[in-house]
Amino acid sequence: MRTARQLTQSGFTYLAVLFLVALTAAGLAALGQVWSTAAQRAKERELEFRGQEIANAIRSYYRASPTALQQYPRSFQDLLEDKRGPSLRRHLRRLYVDPFTGQPDWVLLPAPGQPDAFSGVHSRSKQPLLRTIEREGINASSAEAVVFSAAADAR
C-alpha cells in the first residue's frame, strides 16, 4: 500500500517529463525555422551565381562570333559547344539548374533583333526572396524578377 507521501510525489515526475518534451518541441520548431531561412538564403546566392555565369557565357558567345555579324546563342547547347569557329569552344562548362525549381528550365529572354536567339535568362519560380536583389536598376523581390542579361553590355 502506498503512503500519503508517495501519492503526492508521483505526479511531479510526469509533469517534469511533459515540460521537458514541450521545451524540446519548441526548440526544434525554432531550429527548423532558422534552418529553412538558411536554405532560402543559400538558394538566393546560388541563383545569383548561376544566373551571372549564364549571362557571362552569353556575353562570351556574342563576342566570339567569327564573322562581323555578331550573334546570340539559339540554345543552351550553343553555349556548351560553340562549333562556329575552327575549334570547339565552351562558353559554359555545364548547364546549371535553377536552384528554386531544381530543373534547368530557365526562361530565355529574346535577343534584340534576333527573335530565334536569347540574350538573357530568369528563373521560372515565383517564390518571394528574403532580400531584394538589385539588377540593372530593377529591384527584384521574387525569383522570377531577377533578370540576368548580356544584351545591355555585350558590345
Tab-separated table of C-alpha atoms in Angstrom:
chain	number	residue	atom	x	y	z
A	1	MET	CA	0.000	0.000	0.000
A	2	ARG	CA	1.215	3.486	-0.828
A	3	THR	CA	1.797	6.097	1.760
A	4	ALA	CA	0.462	9.628	1.555
A	5	ARG	CA	3.907	10.961	0.670
A	6	GLN	CA	4.274	8.578	-2.319
A	7	LEU	CA	0.901	9.618	-3.712
A	8	THR	CA	1.738	13.349	-3.673
A	9	GLN	CA	5.167	12.910	-5.348
A	10	SER	CA	4.152	10.559	-8.181
A	11	GLY	CA	2.741	13.349	-10.383
A	12	PHE	CA	5.823	15.595	-10.285
A	13	THR	CA	7.976	13.306	-12.448
A	14	TYR	CA	5.246	13.098	-15.053
A	15	LEU	CA	4.905	16.909	-15.132
A	16	ALA	CA	8.690	17.335	-15.412
A	17	VAL	CA	8.810	14.955	-18.404
A	18	LEU	CA	5.885	16.775	-20.067
A	19	PHE	CA	7.624	20.107	-19.546
A	20	LEU	CA	10.865	18.713	-20.994
A	21	VAL	CA	9.045	17.363	-24.082
A	22	ALA	CA	7.306	20.722	-24.640
A	23	LEU	CA	10.585	22.603	-24.266
A	24	THR	CA	12.325	20.264	-26.731
A	25	ALA	CA	9.492	20.657	-29.258
A	26	ALA	CA	9.681	24.452	-29.039
A	27	GLY	CA	13.460	24.356	-29.522
A	28	LEU	CA	13.160	22.076	-32.563
A	29	ALA	CA	10.497	24.341	-34.095
A	30	ALA	CA	12.795	27.358	-33.726
A	31	LEU	CA	15.704	25.390	-35.189
A	32	GLY	CA	13.553	24.358	-38.156
A	33	GLN	CA	12.717	27.992	-38.893
A	34	VAL	CA	16.393	29.011	-38.772
A	35	TRP	CA	17.313	26.076	-40.987
A	36	SER	CA	14.627	26.991	-43.531
A	37	THR	CA	15.848	30.599	-43.667
A	38	ALA	CA	19.452	29.468	-44.154
A	39	ALA	CA	18.394	27.170	-47.004
A	40	GLN	CA	16.454	30.028	-48.663
A	41	ARG	CA	19.479	32.341	-48.433
A	42	ALA	CA	21.696	29.649	-49.980
A	43	LYS	CA	19.234	29.273	-52.885
A	44	GLU	CA	19.273	33.039	-53.447
A	45	ARG	CA	23.096	33.099	-53.522
A	46	GLU	CA	23.116	30.185	-55.970
A	47	LEU	CA	20.516	31.917	-58.159
A	48	GLU	CA	22.775	34.971	-58.412
A	49	PHE	CA	25.901	32.901	-59.109
A	50	ARG	CA	24.340	30.604	-61.703
A	51	GLY	CA	22.436	33.377	-63.463
A	52	GLN	CA	25.575	35.522	-63.671
A	53	GLU	CA	27.577	32.570	-65.061
A	54	ILE	CA	24.963	32.081	-67.785
A	55	ALA	CA	24.965	35.821	-68.603
A	56	ASN	CA	28.783	35.774	-68.812
A	57	ALA	CA	28.610	32.760	-71.150
A	58	ILE	CA	26.087	34.548	-73.405
A	59	ARG	CA	28.339	37.608	-73.482
A	60	SER	CA	31.370	35.441	-74.331
A	61	TYR	CA	29.439	33.678	-77.127
A	62	TYR	CA	28.337	37.030	-78.562
A	63	ARG	CA	31.867	38.461	-78.527
A	64	ALA	CA	33.400	35.293	-80.013
A	65	SER	CA	31.354	35.487	-83.208
A	66	PRO	CA	33.742	34.635	-86.061
A	67	THR	CA	32.052	36.991	-88.521
A	68	ALA	CA	31.369	40.716	-88.405
A	69	LEU	CA	27.709	39.911	-87.729
A	70	GLN	CA	27.663	39.080	-84.024
A	71	GLN	CA	25.097	36.538	-82.888
A	72	TYR	CA	23.474	35.495	-79.646
A	73	PRO	CA	23.056	31.772	-78.871
A	74	ARG	CA	19.918	29.966	-80.021
A	75	SER	CA	20.000	27.372	-77.221
A	76	PHE	CA	21.999	26.335	-74.172
A	77	GLN	CA	23.683	23.731	-76.366
A	78	ASP	CA	25.334	26.598	-78.288
A	79	LEU	CA	26.876	27.801	-75.018
A	80	LEU	CA	28.056	24.315	-74.088
A	81	GLU	CA	29.596	23.611	-77.519
A	82	ASP	CA	30.295	26.550	-79.821
A	83	LYS	CA	31.126	24.999	-83.211
A	84	ARG	CA	31.109	28.239	-85.216
A	85	GLY	CA	34.898	28.622	-85.365
A	86	PRO	CA	37.730	26.357	-86.459
A	87	SER	CA	37.882	24.749	-82.993
A	88	LEU	CA	35.295	23.808	-80.401
A	89	ARG	CA	34.809	26.436	-77.693
A	90	ARG	CA	32.903	26.026	-74.435
A	91	HIS	CA	31.425	29.239	-73.058
A	92	LEU	CA	29.536	27.391	-70.307
A	93	ARG	CA	31.066	24.364	-68.570
A	94	ARG	CA	27.747	22.762	-67.728
A	95	LEU	CA	24.055	23.518	-67.834
A	96	TYR	CA	23.153	24.970	-64.440
A	97	VAL	CA	19.845	24.059	-62.849
A	98	ASP	CA	17.632	26.741	-61.375
A	99	PRO	CA	18.121	26.438	-57.598
A	100	PHE	CA	14.468	27.249	-56.918
A	101	THR	CA	12.902	24.748	-59.340
A	102	GLY	CA	15.646	22.114	-59.323
A	103	GLN	CA	15.446	21.870	-63.120
A	104	PRO	CA	17.413	23.506	-65.969
A	105	ASP	CA	14.195	25.267	-67.009
A	106	TRP	CA	15.359	28.883	-67.188
A	107	VAL	CA	13.109	31.324	-69.054
A	108	LEU	CA	15.032	32.533	-72.125
A	109	LEU	CA	14.762	36.244	-72.950
A	110	PRO	CA	14.694	37.021	-76.683
A	111	ALA	CA	17.712	38.817	-78.084
A	112	PRO	CA	17.205	42.277	-79.616
A	113	GLY	CA	16.971	41.949	-83.384
A	114	GLN	CA	17.358	38.140	-83.255
A	115	PRO	CA	13.979	36.597	-82.385
A	116	ASP	CA	15.248	32.998	-82.554
A	117	ALA	CA	18.134	33.674	-80.129
A	118	PHE	CA	18.311	34.665	-76.463
A	119	SER	CA	20.308	37.306	-74.621
A	120	GLY	CA	19.388	36.585	-71.008
A	121	VAL	CA	17.600	34.322	-68.558
A	122	HIS	CA	15.482	34.450	-65.434
A	123	SER	CA	14.042	31.880	-63.049
A	124	ARG	CA	10.669	30.287	-63.637
A	125	SER	CA	9.929	30.280	-59.875
A	126	LYS	CA	7.563	32.860	-58.381
A	127	GLN	CA	8.946	32.282	-54.858
A	128	PRO	CA	9.489	35.520	-52.905
A	129	LEU	CA	13.044	36.371	-51.896
A	130	LEU	CA	14.169	37.146	-48.356
A	131	ARG	CA	16.076	40.195	-49.547
A	132	THR	CA	15.572	42.484	-52.501
A	133	ILE	CA	18.133	41.961	-55.264
A	134	GLU	CA	19.009	44.906	-57.480
A	135	ARG	CA	19.984	44.059	-61.067
A	136	GLU	CA	20.220	46.546	-63.912
A	137	GLY	CA	18.375	49.227	-61.943
A	138	ILE	CA	15.426	46.987	-61.074
A	139	ASN	CA	14.680	45.849	-57.532
A	140	ALA	CA	13.540	42.227	-57.622
A	141	SER	CA	11.576	40.725	-54.743
A	142	SER	CA	10.779	37.340	-56.321
A	143	ALA	CA	12.981	34.768	-58.048
A	144	GLU	CA	11.394	35.291	-61.471
A	145	ALA	CA	12.006	39.065	-61.329
A	146	VAL	CA	15.804	38.681	-61.140
A	147	VAL	CA	16.949	39.016	-64.772
A	148	PHE	CA	20.434	38.017	-65.926
A	149	SER	CA	21.040	39.648	-69.296
A	150	ALA	CA	24.024	40.076	-71.583
A	151	ALA	CA	22.255	42.314	-74.113
A	152	ALA	CA	22.912	45.652	-72.416
A	153	ASP	CA	26.699	45.291	-72.200
A	154	ALA	CA	27.536	42.727	-74.916
A	155	ARG	CA	29.097	45.346	-77.129
